[in-house]
């Protein structure tokens, strides 16, 4: 065991290795997480803007599903599959409302469109079913299996439940962690476009297709009852392929015509006669259920034509901008920035959005306490495909600038912020679509977002964001581009935090070698990768290599950033914890022990780096046998940590562990035992009894009880 907190540190979080002889290093990550898990605002309500006014032609499906959630029923998985826009979510929403409103079951709704959304939603389910803050924090930070935690609480639920996994169009993400399971306490309902049986072993599959002619006509008449007869509605429905999404868009358009209302016949004539729509819809007469894009394109293009005629061209511009992002909740704050002025006047953004909402081209949803706009994926895909090529460069540049404005400019440690995770799918979708002129800027924003996620403890999201961004950016920029290497370095740092030391070392060493060759040893990016690699080496027990690389990092950061930069001070703090008692006194001609004062003068006493430096400084004092000074400092640090992050946060527990050592060294064994008993109990709740950190803390407790002093 090395270090006052069972290890060294940077950033915030805990990592461990348990292969062979355990060398457990618990790094002081200078940052924090909230005391409790923060995920979606609610899993007790469908994460959709609104359920349909009436559910047409789904009676047989609904009857089967009702039986699955009857009294004493459970242990089943139902999969609703069909093309985009067919109404799978509408069926799930209708069942959810029945279950939650009439049958007394608990309804739990999770957006499973991507790994980050799935994981956040499922952990919110665990919280709903009684999981504690410590357990949730450890699961989110990758220190215990998240899926196991969720399903253990679902299995123990005192109330029967219905769990909806919506938008599961990448079912492979369910296998990463074994998220899809069965339980006698409830029923799982999945919506997806992917119908292959291999994805859904043991599940009952139900196809959701286009509507019969009469029911499709009813959808139009539900939304626009005064626009024409049932037969006229049926003819329009035929023209739209009877796809529920296209019908909803058409009905929304018709219902909002005020000055010169269109009839259903007028609408159908425009569908048949508008040359621009024909170009969009080329080949639509042979439309198959596998490709609804052209059908949707028929409806939204007429709506945008109407906007133009009514003097609202901004609505078309806004819809094209939204199509550069993902079909996921988009925070409205992203649209409230001066950068949008390149496409439409900022003071007209509200009007444009209201026009899209009125025409059912978008909807408002609340996610993680944030008001968002969301549009259907098929609609956005259709709009993107029909956007003229000459508009794309400005659209991409504007989208990048808007994202850049909402991602923290200098990410700092702090409480978990679900708004950051909301930005992940939009950032990656933009990277998939963006052309070369904006690719480097988009990749830089994605990497900074990964840093922000990392520094709030969301290591899995950070790793996935950085890894995917690097792969996407490399297509345009090449493997040796600075931005690509920076993204790969950040992915390596996240791997380290997740305990994948071998993978992290290989990735960081490859990146570091490339950066040294291309940019030089003292380059800021090179130093960042070197700092990350030395953390891995320290945890692998290769202390000499780690210290040598850390000294190189300190020199590089001094040269590139200056002696008072937070990153330079953070690297020097690593030496305070890594060096032996003898070396820490002689390092930098003795100046290293004065580092807390330097940090307070440069950054202030409450800065995250300052607190972390004082934590490491207290460990150095403990090693030097200066127990009174170490005790005073770590007590102050522990109190500051607890105020910021709560009693269960790992860094708080690490500080309290060091405090127990100083109390024991000063002749207060009972107080030391009380402190360590609490630390062990909290780690057992959060990490489990066999986790290396729990085992290490238990050793310290045993030493206190036996009267032995631990180094």
XYZ file of C-alpha atoms in Angstrom:
711
model
C 0.000 0.000 0.000
C 1.331 3.434 -0.892
C -0.044 6.863 -0.238
C -2.197 8.286 2.423
C -5.361 7.400 0.598
C -4.234 4.006 -0.594
C -2.692 5.685 -3.570
C -2.062 8.762 -5.687
C -4.335 10.983 -7.576
C -5.483 13.335 -10.206
C -8.883 14.351 -11.298
C -11.530 12.653 -9.203
C -12.643 9.104 -8.900
C -11.375 5.692 -7.993
C -9.790 2.935 -10.024
C -8.406 -0.414 -9.086
C -6.542 -3.439 -10.302
C -7.115 -6.951 -9.021
C -4.949 -9.172 -11.193
C -2.094 -11.043 -9.568
C -0.518 -9.346 -6.578
C -2.735 -6.394 -5.870
C -1.135 -2.997 -5.942
C -4.085 -0.786 -5.128
C -3.710 2.875 -5.928
C -6.622 5.123 -5.091
C -5.995 8.428 -6.781
C -7.017 11.774 -5.384
C -9.081 13.081 -8.234
C -9.388 16.791 -7.566
C -13.061 17.065 -8.120
C -16.331 15.732 -7.051
C -19.634 14.268 -7.711
C -22.956 14.944 -6.166
C -23.989 13.088 -3.079
C -26.729 11.254 -4.940
C -27.374 9.930 -8.398
C -28.833 12.413 -10.846
C -30.403 10.949 -13.952
C -33.633 11.584 -15.838
C -36.099 13.769 -13.931
C -38.508 10.854 -13.847
C -38.692 7.271 -15.023
C -42.318 7.207 -13.944
C -43.491 9.052 -17.061
C -42.962 8.256 -20.756
C -40.031 10.294 -22.099
C -42.140 11.592 -24.992
C -43.792 14.914 -25.508
C -47.311 13.512 -25.527
C -49.083 10.246 -26.175
C -51.442 10.018 -29.179
C -54.963 11.406 -28.908
C -56.319 8.043 -30.028
C -54.539 4.768 -30.737
C -55.852 3.395 -34.023
C -55.758 -0.256 -35.144
C -53.702 -1.556 -32.262
C -56.477 -3.312 -30.351
C -55.167 -6.863 -30.816
C -51.639 -5.872 -29.841
C -52.868 -3.975 -26.808
C -54.926 -6.938 -25.660
C -51.888 -9.234 -25.732
C -49.834 -6.695 -23.860
C -52.538 -6.158 -21.243
C -52.483 -9.868 -20.505
C -48.713 -9.711 -19.933
C -49.147 -7.196 -17.117
C -52.134 -8.872 -15.497
C -52.169 -9.926 -11.840
C -49.387 -12.355 -10.901
C -47.822 -12.055 -14.370
C -44.097 -11.383 -14.886
C -40.860 -12.737 -16.238
C -41.592 -11.883 -19.879
C -39.991 -9.688 -22.550
C -42.128 -8.279 -25.374
C -40.516 -6.633 -28.402
C -42.446 -4.207 -30.605
C -40.616 -3.869 -33.913
C -41.267 -1.970 -37.113
C -39.942 0.826 -39.271
C -39.392 4.313 -37.953
C -42.580 6.300 -37.618
C -44.854 3.260 -37.369
C -46.083 4.057 -33.871
C -44.186 1.584 -31.675
C -43.614 4.196 -28.988
C -47.288 5.197 -29.146
C -48.327 1.616 -28.319
C -45.813 1.445 -25.467
C -47.011 4.811 -24.175
C -50.657 3.709 -24.206
C -49.876 0.525 -22.255
C -47.672 2.459 -19.825
C -50.455 4.911 -19.017
C -52.944 2.104 -18.485
C -50.575 0.196 -16.207
C -49.592 3.202 -14.123
C -53.083 4.679 -13.964
C -55.404 1.718 -13.569
C -53.579 -1.469 -12.629
C -51.404 -0.332 -9.749
C -48.160 -1.502 -11.344
C -45.138 0.725 -11.291
C -44.351 2.029 -14.771
C -40.661 2.623 -15.523
C -39.619 4.287 -18.805
C -36.043 4.321 -20.132
C -34.726 5.797 -23.380
C -32.385 3.108 -24.752
C -31.284 4.943 -27.898
C -27.604 5.004 -26.875
C -25.341 3.634 -24.145
C -25.278 6.799 -22.075
C -29.071 7.246 -22.094
C -29.656 3.572 -21.349
C -27.234 3.548 -18.451
C -28.501 6.796 -16.929
C -32.101 5.663 -17.223
C -31.480 2.221 -15.763
C -29.579 3.657 -12.801
C -32.520 5.993 -12.247
C -34.703 2.861 -12.197
C -32.448 1.409 -9.497
C -32.806 4.639 -7.517
C -36.581 4.454 -7.876
C -36.532 0.879 -6.546
C -34.498 1.826 -3.476
C -30.778 1.833 -4.385
C -28.693 4.046 -2.104
C -26.534 6.997 -3.066
C -23.256 5.184 -2.438
C -24.253 2.211 -4.588
C -25.418 4.438 -7.434
C -22.285 6.574 -7.288
C -20.041 3.503 -7.466
C -22.048 2.044 -10.361
C -22.002 5.252 -12.367
C -18.269 5.692 -11.848
C -17.613 2.166 -13.091
C -16.610 0.726 -9.707
C -19.355 -1.890 -9.558
C -21.439 -3.586 -12.303
C -24.284 -1.202 -13.027
C -26.636 -3.734 -14.647
C -26.264 -6.139 -11.713
C -27.197 -3.361 -9.306
C -30.287 -2.379 -11.320
C -31.618 -5.899 -11.703
C -30.992 -6.812 -8.090
C -33.338 -3.992 -7.091
C -35.884 -4.861 -9.786
C -35.899 -8.458 -8.522
C -36.458 -7.249 -4.960
C -39.169 -4.737 -5.836
C -42.126 -4.968 -3.472
C -44.408 -3.736 -6.279
C -44.870 -5.336 -9.708
C -43.573 -3.208 -12.556
C -43.550 -2.598 -16.302
C -40.176 -1.537 -17.724
C -40.209 0.080 -21.185
C -36.921 0.254 -23.111
C -37.790 2.707 -25.875
C -35.914 3.389 -29.135
C -33.671 0.316 -28.779
C -32.460 0.550 -32.370
C -28.940 -0.602 -31.446
C -29.724 -3.786 -29.491
C -26.038 -4.615 -29.254
C -25.712 -2.032 -26.459
C -28.009 -4.178 -24.313
C -25.429 -6.958 -24.400
C -22.710 -4.660 -23.102
C -23.366 -5.291 -19.437
C -26.319 -7.663 -19.932
C -28.935 -4.967 -19.502
C -31.883 -6.983 -20.870
C -33.004 -9.608 -18.350
C -36.219 -11.059 -16.989
C -37.632 -10.953 -13.502
C -40.694 -12.562 -11.912
C -41.516 -9.145 -10.478
C -42.236 -7.478 -13.801
C -42.562 -7.313 -17.571
C -40.139 -5.720 -20.044
C -41.421 -4.018 -23.206
C -38.888 -3.080 -25.910
C -39.428 -0.874 -28.973
C -36.979 -1.260 -31.860
C -36.484 -1.208 -35.617
C -34.312 -4.335 -35.399
C -36.360 -7.491 -35.776
C -33.717 -10.238 -36.068
C -34.550 -12.977 -33.560
C -30.908 -13.306 -32.513
C -31.178 -9.991 -30.686
C -34.202 -11.076 -28.669
C -33.786 -14.683 -27.480
C -36.800 -15.855 -25.522
C -38.816 -12.697 -26.220
C -42.219 -12.457 -27.874
C -41.965 -10.337 -31.014
C -44.826 -8.221 -32.304
C -44.667 -6.359 -35.618
C -46.064 -2.822 -35.702
C -46.735 -1.921 -39.321
C -48.524 0.795 -41.266
C -52.197 1.321 -40.541
C -55.132 -0.142 -42.440
C -56.751 2.355 -44.780
C -59.755 3.172 -42.597
C -57.702 3.595 -39.435
C -55.137 5.741 -41.242
C -57.968 7.997 -42.382
C -59.193 8.229 -38.796
C -55.779 9.495 -37.663
C -56.087 12.409 -40.089
C -59.637 13.110 -38.998
C -58.655 12.914 -35.302
C -56.182 15.734 -35.896
C -58.018 17.755 -38.560
C -61.712 16.848 -38.241
C -63.021 19.686 -40.412
C -60.722 19.223 -43.388
C -62.799 16.728 -45.341
C -64.666 13.450 -45.489
C -63.543 9.992 -44.467
C -62.962 9.031 -48.116
C -60.898 12.162 -48.755
C -58.838 11.350 -45.667
C -58.367 7.796 -46.905
C -57.028 9.018 -50.264
C -54.492 11.281 -48.515
C -53.563 8.404 -46.213
C -52.897 6.209 -49.237
C -50.657 8.881 -50.680
C -48.704 8.986 -47.406
C -48.269 5.230 -47.274
C -50.467 5.075 -44.110
C -47.351 5.668 -41.990
C -48.431 7.053 -38.572
C -45.647 9.626 -38.393
C -46.422 11.015 -41.847
C -50.130 11.085 -40.986
C -49.417 12.942 -37.752
C -47.341 15.565 -39.559
C -50.012 15.993 -42.229
C -52.798 16.255 -39.652
C -50.804 18.767 -37.641
C -50.298 20.889 -40.744
C -53.974 20.840 -41.690
C -55.182 21.612 -38.187
C -53.114 24.805 -37.967
C -54.216 26.482 -41.199
C -56.218 29.568 -40.148
C -56.323 32.301 -42.781
C -56.850 30.044 -45.788
C -57.467 26.500 -44.462
C -56.600 23.653 -46.782
C -58.977 20.808 -47.427
C -57.788 17.224 -47.604
C -58.263 17.332 -51.374
C -56.103 20.454 -51.619
C -53.429 18.768 -49.555
C -53.520 15.652 -51.751
C -53.369 17.723 -54.927
C -50.280 19.506 -53.666
C -48.695 16.152 -52.830
C -49.354 14.981 -56.358
C -48.575 18.215 -58.128
C -45.675 19.985 -56.409
C -42.573 19.399 -58.530
C -40.177 19.934 -55.623
C -41.996 17.321 -53.598
C -41.817 14.961 -56.562
C -38.061 15.385 -56.629
C -37.827 14.566 -52.941
C -40.222 11.681 -53.418
C -38.637 10.211 -56.534
C -39.292 6.507 -56.399
C -41.848 6.761 -53.609
C -44.517 4.938 -55.597
C -42.482 1.805 -54.987
C -42.089 2.670 -51.316
C -41.314 -0.269 -49.110
C -41.802 -0.388 -45.366
C -38.038 -0.411 -44.919
C -37.604 3.188 -46.116
C -40.164 5.762 -44.984
C -37.965 8.818 -45.598
C -39.685 9.928 -48.798
C -43.160 9.625 -47.294
C -42.203 11.917 -44.441
C -40.471 14.247 -46.875
C -43.797 14.727 -48.658
C -45.399 16.150 -45.536
C -42.737 18.394 -44.051
C -41.825 20.021 -47.367
C -45.388 21.229 -47.850
C -45.315 22.620 -44.322
C -42.096 24.512 -45.015
C -43.570 25.860 -48.253
C -46.432 27.217 -46.190
C -43.965 28.815 -43.767
C -42.259 30.578 -46.670
C -45.596 31.821 -48.009
C -46.537 33.185 -44.573
C -43.236 35.008 -44.121
C -41.627 32.453 -41.763
C -38.499 31.285 -43.607
C -36.747 31.034 -40.211
C -38.744 27.900 -39.428
C -37.220 26.112 -42.403
C -33.730 27.239 -41.386
C -34.260 26.056 -37.817
C -35.528 22.650 -38.935
C -32.474 22.185 -41.150
C -30.269 23.106 -38.185
C -32.048 20.607 -35.927
C -31.407 17.962 -38.576
C -27.652 18.303 -38.005
C -28.213 16.970 -34.485
C -29.595 13.704 -33.129
C -33.216 12.681 -32.718
C -32.783 13.039 -28.956
C -33.816 15.785 -26.521
C -31.887 18.927 -27.471
C -31.517 21.500 -24.646
C -33.213 24.740 -25.628
C -30.301 26.685 -24.145
C -28.247 25.492 -27.096
C -30.471 27.506 -29.445
C -30.333 30.643 -27.296
C -26.960 31.938 -28.461
C -25.801 34.654 -30.798
C -24.098 32.084 -33.056
C -27.506 31.089 -34.412
C -27.612 34.472 -36.135
C -25.631 33.037 -39.053
C -28.791 31.135 -40.065
C -31.705 33.133 -38.687
C -32.153 36.264 -36.576
C -31.717 35.330 -32.930
C -34.856 37.212 -31.934
C -36.821 35.070 -34.411
C -35.679 31.730 -32.983
C -38.603 31.569 -30.564
C -41.097 32.249 -33.364
C -39.480 29.648 -35.597
C -39.543 27.015 -32.867
C -43.170 27.733 -32.045
C -44.019 27.260 -35.705
C -42.326 23.843 -35.720
C -44.141 22.882 -32.522
C -47.486 24.007 -33.926
C -47.002 21.866 -37.011
C -45.907 18.758 -35.028
C -42.447 18.930 -36.580
C -40.974 19.048 -33.088
C -42.163 18.753 -29.506
C -41.129 19.975 -26.091
C -39.895 17.463 -23.527
C -38.370 17.800 -20.076
C -35.268 15.673 -19.522
C -32.999 15.758 -16.482
C -34.563 19.024 -15.370
C -33.866 20.617 -18.761
C -36.410 21.871 -21.285
C -35.628 20.335 -24.650
C -36.913 20.133 -28.195
C -37.142 16.736 -29.864
C -38.004 15.690 -33.404
C -38.535 12.249 -34.868
C -35.474 10.557 -36.352
C -37.133 9.768 -39.667
C -38.181 13.405 -40.017
C -34.649 14.671 -39.307
C -33.182 12.092 -41.667
C -35.563 13.212 -44.389
C -34.801 16.903 -43.826
C -31.054 16.257 -43.825
C -31.207 14.275 -47.055
C -33.157 17.048 -48.783
C -31.029 19.966 -47.565
C -29.250 21.648 -50.519
C -25.509 20.969 -50.482
C -24.560 24.648 -50.597
C -26.256 25.210 -47.216
C -24.358 22.476 -45.372
C -21.081 24.318 -44.575
C -22.875 27.157 -42.769
C -25.240 24.738 -41.018
C -22.298 22.652 -39.784
C -20.279 25.659 -38.656
C -23.271 27.078 -36.776
C -24.037 23.733 -35.123
C -20.420 23.464 -33.948
C -20.454 27.007 -32.548
C -23.696 26.350 -30.661
C -22.299 23.178 -29.097
C -19.053 24.950 -28.307
C -20.983 27.578 -26.359
C -22.746 25.089 -24.060
C -19.792 22.777 -23.319
C -17.716 24.190 -20.425
C -14.769 26.133 -21.815
C -12.500 24.887 -19.010
C -14.122 21.731 -17.609
C -13.723 21.527 -13.849
C -14.559 18.854 -11.351
C -17.987 19.177 -9.877
C -21.275 17.410 -9.272
C -22.596 15.087 -11.924
C -24.426 17.191 -14.488
C -26.974 15.256 -16.588
C -27.120 18.168 -19.034
C -23.648 17.195 -20.236
C -24.816 13.707 -21.120
C -27.710 15.214 -23.103
C -25.123 16.782 -25.415
C -23.339 13.511 -26.237
C -25.634 12.129 -28.987
C -25.872 15.536 -30.659
C -22.108 15.997 -30.669
C -21.473 12.554 -32.154
C -24.287 12.865 -34.713
C -22.839 16.174 -35.891
C -19.414 14.533 -36.227
C -20.962 11.802 -38.374
C -22.498 14.354 -40.743
C -20.026 17.205 -40.705
C -17.875 17.956 -43.738
C -14.115 18.506 -43.553
C -14.079 22.301 -43.031
C -15.751 21.943 -39.609
C -14.501 18.469 -38.652
C -11.536 19.585 -36.515
C -13.614 22.123 -34.593
C -16.389 19.580 -34.014
C -13.874 17.008 -32.778
C -12.316 19.525 -30.382
C -15.743 20.228 -28.876
C -16.428 16.488 -28.546
C -13.118 15.952 -26.733
C -13.803 18.840 -24.367
C -17.213 17.326 -23.647
C -15.484 14.014 -22.826
C -13.177 15.884 -20.430
C -16.184 17.493 -18.742
C -17.896 14.120 -18.363
C -14.682 12.606 -16.987
C -14.279 15.332 -14.397
C -17.767 14.715 -13.043
C -17.048 11.005 -12.627
C -19.022 9.783 -15.652
C -16.099 7.730 -16.947
C -18.073 5.339 -19.133
C -19.724 8.189 -21.040
C -16.372 9.977 -21.265
C -14.652 6.942 -22.748
C -17.446 6.217 -25.243
C -17.640 9.851 -26.328
C -13.880 10.254 -26.816
C -13.400 6.884 -28.529
C -16.268 7.366 -30.979
C -15.301 10.976 -31.659
C -11.721 9.957 -32.495
C -12.937 7.298 -34.921
C -15.323 9.708 -36.631
C -12.813 12.551 -36.783
C -10.102 10.343 -38.230
C -12.135 9.842 -41.412
C -11.608 13.469 -42.404
C -8.472 14.444 -40.510
C -6.231 11.380 -40.489
C -4.722 9.422 -37.615
C -1.925 11.927 -36.865
C -4.084 15.025 -36.556
C -3.673 16.819 -33.234
C -7.403 16.717 -32.488
C -7.644 12.979 -33.213
C -4.701 12.197 -30.930
C -6.147 14.377 -28.159
C -9.443 12.480 -28.339
C -7.641 9.134 -28.195
C -5.638 10.329 -25.194
C -8.834 11.248 -23.387
C -10.278 7.803 -24.159
C -7.143 6.264 -22.635
C -7.550 8.368 -19.488
C -11.133 7.119 -19.121
C -10.000 3.501 -19.584
C -7.610 4.012 -16.680
C -10.411 5.306 -14.466
C -12.432 2.207 -15.370
C -9.626 -0.074 -14.222
C -8.609 -1.292 -17.697
C -4.927 -0.659 -17.032
C -3.422 -2.774 -19.817
C -5.656 -1.186 -22.465
C -5.071 2.283 -21.042
C -1.289 1.846 -21.049
C -1.252 0.610 -24.666
C -3.467 3.454 -25.889
C -1.711 6.223 -23.984
C 1.766 4.999 -24.887
C 0.869 4.881 -28.593
C -0.594 8.384 -28.465
C 2.314 9.752 -26.421
C 4.880 8.402 -28.872
C 3.010 10.021 -31.776
C 2.671 13.362 -29.983
C 6.372 13.442 -29.059
C 7.275 12.753 -32.682
C 4.861 15.298 -34.142
C 4.700 18.091 -31.555
C 7.699 17.720 -29.240
C 8.175 16.602 -25.648
C 7.086 19.903 -24.056
C 3.874 20.308 -26.041
C 0.776 20.685 -23.842
C -0.993 17.712 -25.459
C 2.116 15.574 -25.061
C 2.281 16.455 -21.366
C -1.378 15.574 -20.883
C -0.851 12.089 -22.310
C 2.317 11.673 -20.242
C 0.431 12.605 -17.090
C -2.259 10.047 -17.865
C 0.292 7.320 -18.573
C 2.192 7.891 -15.316
C -1.035 7.333 -13.389
C -1.426 3.952 -15.076
C 2.186 3.004 -14.368
C 1.808 3.936 -10.693
C -1.192 1.643 -10.396
C 0.735 -1.159 -12.059
C 3.417 -0.868 -9.380
C 6.067 0.564 -11.738
C 6.982 3.432 -9.451
C 10.311 4.449 -10.971
C 8.824 4.733 -14.467
C 5.860 6.644 -13.071
C 7.997 9.148 -11.161
C 10.307 9.736 -14.141
C 7.339 10.397 -16.420
C 5.691 12.617 -13.821
C 8.843 14.730 -13.566
C 8.875 15.025 -17.370
C 5.236 16.121 -17.243
C 5.977 18.790 -14.651
C 8.811 20.126 -16.818
C 6.678 20.049 -19.956
C 3.765 21.837 -18.337
C 6.034 24.472 -16.821
C 7.436 25.147 -20.271
C 4.150 25.099 -22.182
C 1.713 26.514 -19.615
C 3.771 28.315 -16.994
C 4.535 27.507 -13.352
C 1.210 28.738 -11.921
C -1.151 27.005 -14.339
C -3.589 24.626 -12.569
C -2.358 21.678 -14.639
C 1.258 22.389 -13.703
C 0.346 22.614 -10.026
C -1.697 19.421 -10.289
C 1.258 17.525 -11.761
C 3.531 18.740 -8.955
C 0.905 17.569 -6.448
C 1.336 14.095 -7.865
C 4.956 14.176 -6.759
C 3.873 15.036 -3.204
C 2.017 11.741 -3.020
C 4.230 9.516 -5.152
C 7.645 10.270 -3.714
C 9.057 8.652 -0.607
C 9.512 10.662 2.585
C 13.203 11.157 1.823
C 12.673 12.287 -1.755
C 9.771 14.617 -1.028
C 12.026 16.733 1.212
C 14.761 17.120 -1.386
C 12.564 17.454 -4.495
C 12.755 20.901 -6.099
C 15.323 21.873 -3.432
C 12.641 21.535 -0.770
C 10.106 23.776 -2.528
C 7.589 20.979 -3.066
C 6.432 21.033 0.566
C 5.473 24.703 0.117
C 3.104 23.830 -2.763
C -0.180 24.416 -0.837
C 0.791 28.051 -0.274
C 1.616 28.484 -3.969
C -1.788 27.062 -4.936
C -3.662 29.319 -2.532
C -1.904 32.399 -3.920
C -2.393 31.378 -7.555
C -5.826 29.740 -7.452
C -7.445 30.552 -4.122
C -8.054 28.356 -1.074
C -11.251 26.709 -2.351
C -10.041 25.765 -5.819
C -10.350 22.069 -6.619
C -6.620 21.756 -7.291
C -5.746 23.564 -4.057
C -7.822 21.134 -2.002
C -6.250 18.163 -3.768
C -2.756 19.525 -3.181
C -3.491 19.945 0.522
C -4.746 16.346 0.637
C -1.495 15.092 -0.876
C 0.505 17.437 1.341
C -1.153 15.953 4.439
C -0.047 12.493 3.280
C 3.522 13.713 2.841
C 3.475 15.183 6.348
C 2.179 11.872 7.697
C 5.024 10.001 6.008
C 7.495 12.457 7.537
C 6.088 11.759 11.007
C 4.706 15.284 11.422
C 1.422 13.943 12.731
C 0.014 17.103 14.344
C 0.396 19.128 11.147
C -0.919 16.268 9.010
C -3.933 15.853 11.301
C -4.876 19.545 11.167
C -4.581 19.701 7.398
C -6.450 16.519 6.533
C -9.248 17.406 8.963
C -9.760 20.729 7.163
C -9.627 19.016 3.774
C -12.089 16.327 4.871
C -14.588 18.950 6.037
C -14.246 20.880 2.754
C -14.690 17.707 0.687
C -17.770 16.643 2.648
C -19.414 20.050 2.233
C -18.921 19.880 -1.526
C -19.673 16.234 -2.275
C -21.378 14.576 0.646
C -20.344 11.726 2.935
C -20.322 8.849 0.438
C -18.127 10.331 -2.253
C -14.932 8.245 -2.634
C -12.592 11.194 -2.172
C -14.281 12.012 1.141
C -13.787 8.424 2.274
C -10.134 8.519 1.203
C -9.561 11.697 3.225
C -11.317 10.254 6.261
C -9.124 7.180 5.980
C -6.023 9.343 6.183
C -7.599 11.232 9.085
C -8.053 7.924 10.926
C -4.329 7.237 10.476
C -3.320 10.606 11.909
C -5.692 10.165 14.862
C -4.219 6.740 15.587
C -0.672 8.085 15.302
C -1.536 10.825 17.814
C -2.780 8.295 20.373
C -6.548 8.358 19.757
C -7.248 4.749 18.753
C -10.983 4.780 19.564
C -11.585 7.789 17.346
C -9.510 6.167 14.596
C -11.558 2.978 14.861
C -14.832 4.912 14.724
C -13.721 6.794 11.619
C -12.537 3.661 9.816
C -15.595 1.646 10.786
C -17.735 4.253 9.056
C -15.455 4.267 5.991
C -15.594 0.462 5.713
C -19.380 0.403 6.076
C -19.865 3.043 3.406
C -17.481 1.279 1.024
C -19.207 -2.040 1.594
C -22.558 -0.446 0.729
C -21.203 1.333 -2.311
C -18.671 -1.138 -3.675
C -19.379 -4.455 -2.021
C -17.326 -6.330 0.606
C -14.791 -7.806 -1.846
C -13.919 -4.664 -3.749
C -10.173 -3.872 -3.446
C -10.881 -0.479 -1.882
C -13.125 -2.084 0.720
C -10.495 -4.739 1.429
C -7.797 -2.061 1.787
C -9.938 -0.029 4.181
C -10.681 -3.130 6.225
C -6.933 -3.736 6.582
C -6.487 -0.225 7.958
C -9.348 -0.835 10.409
C -7.815 -4.136 11.517
C -4.478 -2.379 12.070
C -6.162 0.250 14.247
C -7.865 -2.441 16.309
C -4.611 -4.345 16.806
C -2.646 -1.205 17.661
C -0.368 -1.494 14.631
C 0.592 1.602 12.654
C 0.346 1.228 8.906
C 2.769 3.046 6.589
